[in-house]
Amino acid sequence: MLDQLGVETGLHCNPHTFRRTFAFLLRKAGIDTMTIEDLVRWESLEMVQGCIGSFNFQNSMKISQSSLC
């Protein structure tokens, strides 16, 4: 289903992309790092910082196709 969505939209679609996008949206909304860790179910605050700490929302689509996390 995600592969087909990717073909139809031209966007990279996989569970990890949705998870990271959710985390970016939470951060953009001003949600704190510990809450993001809990909601996204990452194992540590370091994972949150590693995935969203050094990136802003505007460039999140550019990195969604990479394997930073």
PDB file of C-alpha atoms in Angstrom:
ATOM      1  CA  MET A   1       0.000   0.000   0.000  1.00  0.00           C
ATOM      2  CA  LEU A   2       2.806   2.444   0.863  1.00  0.00           C
ATOM      3  CA  ASP A   3       4.680   1.562  -2.311  1.00  0.00           C
ATOM      4  CA  GLN A   4       1.577   2.344  -4.354  1.00  0.00           C
ATOM      5  CA  LEU A   5       1.101   5.615  -2.482  1.00  0.00           C
ATOM      6  CA  GLY A   6       4.686   6.514  -3.315  1.00  0.00           C
ATOM      7  CA  VAL A   7       4.131   5.780  -6.982  1.00  0.00           C
ATOM      8  CA  GLU A   8       0.916   7.808  -7.089  1.00  0.00           C
ATOM      9  CA  THR A   9       2.277  10.827  -5.192  1.00  0.00           C
ATOM     10  CA  GLY A  10       5.930  10.773  -6.149  1.00  0.00           C
ATOM     11  CA  LEU A  11       6.833  10.991  -2.451  1.00  0.00           C
ATOM     12  CA  HIS A  12       8.993   8.585  -0.494  1.00  0.00           C
ATOM     13  CA  CYS A  13       6.495   6.647   1.662  1.00  0.00           C
ATOM     14  CA  ASN A  14       7.449   4.212   4.389  1.00  0.00           C
ATOM     15  CA  PRO A  15       6.603   3.840   8.083  1.00  0.00           C
ATOM     16  CA  HIS A  16       9.824   5.569   9.123  1.00  0.00           C
ATOM     17  CA  THR A  17       8.994   8.642   7.022  1.00  0.00           C
ATOM     18  CA  PHE A  18       5.569   8.903   8.642  1.00  0.00           C
ATOM     19  CA  ARG A  19       7.095   8.497  12.100  1.00  0.00           C
ATOM     20  CA  ARG A  20       9.714  11.185  11.510  1.00  0.00           C
ATOM     21  CA  THR A  21       7.178  13.542   9.901  1.00  0.00           C
ATOM     22  CA  PHE A  22       4.922  13.106  12.946  1.00  0.00           C
ATOM     23  CA  ALA A  23       7.869  14.002  15.181  1.00  0.00           C
ATOM     24  CA  PHE A  24       8.667  17.087  13.066  1.00  0.00           C
ATOM     25  CA  LEU A  25       5.040  18.228  13.246  1.00  0.00           C
ATOM     26  CA  LEU A  26       5.059  17.793  17.014  1.00  0.00           C
ATOM     27  CA  ARG A  27       8.269  19.824  17.281  1.00  0.00           C
ATOM     28  CA  LYS A  28       6.863  22.537  15.001  1.00  0.00           C
ATOM     29  CA  ALA A  29       3.807  22.706  17.280  1.00  0.00           C
ATOM     30  CA  GLY A  30       6.103  23.372  20.240  1.00  0.00           C
ATOM     31  CA  ILE A  31       5.862  19.954  21.893  1.00  0.00           C
ATOM     32  CA  ASP A  32       8.798  19.196  24.172  1.00  0.00           C
ATOM     33  CA  THR A  33      11.396  16.535  23.386  1.00  0.00           C
ATOM     34  CA  MET A  34      10.373  14.155  26.179  1.00  0.00           C
ATOM     35  CA  THR A  35       6.756  14.119  25.000  1.00  0.00           C
ATOM     36  CA  ILE A  36       7.883  13.504  21.421  1.00  0.00           C
ATOM     37  CA  GLU A  37      10.034  10.603  22.619  1.00  0.00           C
ATOM     38  CA  ASP A  38       7.011   9.102  24.363  1.00  0.00           C
ATOM     39  CA  LEU A  39       4.521   9.670  21.527  1.00  0.00           C
ATOM     40  CA  VAL A  40       6.823   8.459  18.760  1.00  0.00           C
ATOM     41  CA  ARG A  41       8.065   5.640  21.009  1.00  0.00           C
ATOM     42  CA  TRP A  42      11.746   6.231  20.433  1.00  0.00           C
ATOM     43  CA  GLU A  43      13.996   4.549  22.988  1.00  0.00           C
ATOM     44  CA  SER A  44      15.916   7.618  24.132  1.00  0.00           C
ATOM     45  CA  LEU A  45      16.090  11.384  24.021  1.00  0.00           C
ATOM     46  CA  GLU A  46      19.272  10.990  21.987  1.00  0.00           C
ATOM     47  CA  MET A  47      17.221   9.346  19.219  1.00  0.00           C
ATOM     48  CA  VAL A  48      14.859  12.320  19.200  1.00  0.00           C
ATOM     49  CA  GLN A  49      17.732  14.781  19.076  1.00  0.00           C
ATOM     50  CA  GLY A  50      19.512  12.765  16.413  1.00  0.00           C
ATOM     51  CA  CYS A  51      16.489  12.674  14.158  1.00  0.00           C
ATOM     52  CA  ILE A  52      14.906  16.079  14.652  1.00  0.00           C
ATOM     53  CA  GLY A  53      17.185  18.111  16.889  1.00  0.00           C
ATOM     54  CA  SER A  54      19.454  19.537  14.214  1.00  0.00           C
ATOM     55  CA  PHE A  55      16.894  19.890  11.431  1.00  0.00           C
ATOM     56  CA  ASN A  56      14.062  22.311  10.957  1.00  0.00           C
ATOM     57  CA  PHE A  57      10.660  21.593   9.511  1.00  0.00           C
ATOM     58  CA  GLN A  58      11.365  23.316   6.203  1.00  0.00           C
ATOM     59  CA  ASN A  59      14.124  20.879   5.302  1.00  0.00           C
ATOM     60  CA  SER A  60      12.398  17.782   6.677  1.00  0.00           C
ATOM     61  CA  MET A  61      11.069  16.790   3.258  1.00  0.00           C
ATOM     62  CA  LYS A  62      14.582  17.030   1.821  1.00  0.00           C
ATOM     63  CA  ILE A  63      15.933  14.553   4.382  1.00  0.00           C
ATOM     64  CA  SER A  64      12.939  12.227   4.472  1.00  0.00           C
ATOM     65  CA  GLN A  65      14.491  10.101   1.739  1.00  0.00           C
ATOM     66  CA  SER A  66      17.790   9.715   3.588  1.00  0.00           C
ATOM     67  CA  SER A  67      18.537   7.258   6.358  1.00  0.00           C
ATOM     68  CA  LEU A  68      19.591   9.600   9.145  1.00  0.00           C
ATOM     69  CA  CYS A  69      17.826   7.622  11.887  1.00  0.00           C
TER      70      CYS A  69
END
